[in-house]
XYZ file of C-alpha atoms in Angstrom:
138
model
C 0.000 0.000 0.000
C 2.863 2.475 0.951
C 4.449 1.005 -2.226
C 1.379 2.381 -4.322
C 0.989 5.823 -2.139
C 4.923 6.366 -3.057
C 4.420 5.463 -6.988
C 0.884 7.829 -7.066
C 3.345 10.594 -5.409
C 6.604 10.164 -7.748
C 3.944 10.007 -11.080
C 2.362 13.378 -9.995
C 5.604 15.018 -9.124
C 6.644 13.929 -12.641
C 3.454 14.950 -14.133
C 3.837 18.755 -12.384
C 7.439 18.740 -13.918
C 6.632 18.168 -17.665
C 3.984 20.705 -17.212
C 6.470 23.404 -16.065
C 8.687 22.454 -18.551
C 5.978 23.288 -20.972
C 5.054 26.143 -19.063
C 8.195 27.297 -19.410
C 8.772 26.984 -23.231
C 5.768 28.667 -23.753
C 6.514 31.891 -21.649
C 9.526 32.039 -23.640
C 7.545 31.777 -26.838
C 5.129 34.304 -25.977
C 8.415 36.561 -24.788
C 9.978 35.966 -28.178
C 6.697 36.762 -30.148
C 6.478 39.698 -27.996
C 9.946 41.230 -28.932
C 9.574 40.016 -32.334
C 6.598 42.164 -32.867
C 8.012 45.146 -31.140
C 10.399 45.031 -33.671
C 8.078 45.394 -36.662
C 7.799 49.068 -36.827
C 11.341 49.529 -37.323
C 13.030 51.401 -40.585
C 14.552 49.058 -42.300
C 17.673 51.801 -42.274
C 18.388 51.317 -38.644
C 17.826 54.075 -36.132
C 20.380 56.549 -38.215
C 18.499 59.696 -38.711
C 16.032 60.557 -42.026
C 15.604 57.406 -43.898
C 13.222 56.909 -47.495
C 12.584 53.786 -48.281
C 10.872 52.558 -51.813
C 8.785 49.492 -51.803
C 8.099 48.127 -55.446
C 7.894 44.565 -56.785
C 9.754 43.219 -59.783
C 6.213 42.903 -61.877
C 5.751 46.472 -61.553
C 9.828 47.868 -62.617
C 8.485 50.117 -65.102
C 6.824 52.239 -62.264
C 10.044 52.529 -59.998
C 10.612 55.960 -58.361
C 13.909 56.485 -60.488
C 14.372 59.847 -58.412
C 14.436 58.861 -54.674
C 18.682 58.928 -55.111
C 18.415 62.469 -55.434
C 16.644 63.007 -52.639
C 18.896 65.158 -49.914
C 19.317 64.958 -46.646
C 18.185 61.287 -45.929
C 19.615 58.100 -46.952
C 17.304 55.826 -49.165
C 16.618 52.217 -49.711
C 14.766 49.946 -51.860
C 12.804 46.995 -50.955
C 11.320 44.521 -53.927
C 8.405 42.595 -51.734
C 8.107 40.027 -54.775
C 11.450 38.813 -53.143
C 10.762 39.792 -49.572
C 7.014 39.375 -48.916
C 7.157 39.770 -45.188
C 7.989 42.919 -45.854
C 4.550 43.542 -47.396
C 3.127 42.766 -44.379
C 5.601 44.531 -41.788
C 5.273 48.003 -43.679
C 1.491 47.310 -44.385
C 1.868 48.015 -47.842
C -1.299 47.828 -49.930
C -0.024 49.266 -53.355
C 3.303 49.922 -55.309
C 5.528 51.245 -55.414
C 4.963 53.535 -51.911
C 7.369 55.753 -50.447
C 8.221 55.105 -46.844
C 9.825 58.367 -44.374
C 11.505 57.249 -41.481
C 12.456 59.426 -38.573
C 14.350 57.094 -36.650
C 12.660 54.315 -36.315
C 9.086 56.242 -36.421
C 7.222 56.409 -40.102
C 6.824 59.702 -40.888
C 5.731 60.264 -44.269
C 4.372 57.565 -46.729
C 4.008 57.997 -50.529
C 1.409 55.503 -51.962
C 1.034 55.288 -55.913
C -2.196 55.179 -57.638
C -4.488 52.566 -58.687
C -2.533 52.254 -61.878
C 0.376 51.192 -59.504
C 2.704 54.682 -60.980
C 3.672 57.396 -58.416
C 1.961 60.212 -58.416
C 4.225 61.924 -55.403
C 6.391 64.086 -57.035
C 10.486 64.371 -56.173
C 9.621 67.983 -54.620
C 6.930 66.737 -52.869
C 8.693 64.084 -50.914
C 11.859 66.171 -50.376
C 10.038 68.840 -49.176
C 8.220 66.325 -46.563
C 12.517 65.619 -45.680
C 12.855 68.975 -44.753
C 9.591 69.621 -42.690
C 11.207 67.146 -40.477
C 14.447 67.848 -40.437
C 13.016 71.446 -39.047
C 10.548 70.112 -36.757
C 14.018 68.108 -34.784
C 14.986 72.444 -34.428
């Protein structure tokens, strides 16, 4: 009988450590997904100042923004979501090309092209958005 007590007690004391192992794993999931998602509104630039980032896909070259590399003041990037489709999602982007401002790692200003998928933001336009916020940090 003591036998069977001792048994009961060792399986439950096993059963209570698997589930705080699992416990466990799955704080540190939720953790991870946490951080993960914090991350998600970051420029794609890093934290380094003004920052304009074009989003276009490969299907749609002959609408690229051919003048965001004389844009002054900011650095630029380009991101083709037909090659990195999470990056659709992360920068909600519903048509293309669209022009991304980043302050930082805030969005700022955002560009979005018509729905014949050709920018209708002009190179002023956009630069002039660049230097309304390089005088708001004044």
């Amino acid at each position: 009988m003591i036998v069977l007590d001792m048994l009961k007690v060792e399986k439950l004391i096993n059963v209570e450590t698997n589930n705080m192992k699992k416990i466990k794993y799955i704080v540190l999931l939720l953790l991870f997904m946490i951080l993960a998602s914090s991350a998600s509104g970051q420029s794609p630039c890093g934290n380094a100042g003004l920052c304009v980032v074009q989003l276009n896909a490969g299907f749609n070259e002959a609408n690229k923004v051919k003048w965001l590399g004389d844009l002054t003041d900011c650095e630029n990037k380009f991101i083709d979501i037909q090659t990195d489709a999470a990056a659709a999602g992360k920068y909600k982007i519903v048509v293309v090309p669209t022009i991304l401002i980043f302050n930082g790692e805030e969005e700022v200003g955002r560009f979005q092209a018509n729905i014949m998928m050709k920018m209708e933001a002009t190179k002023d336009e956009v630069q002039e958005k660049i230097d309304e916020i390089i005088m708001e940090d004044f």
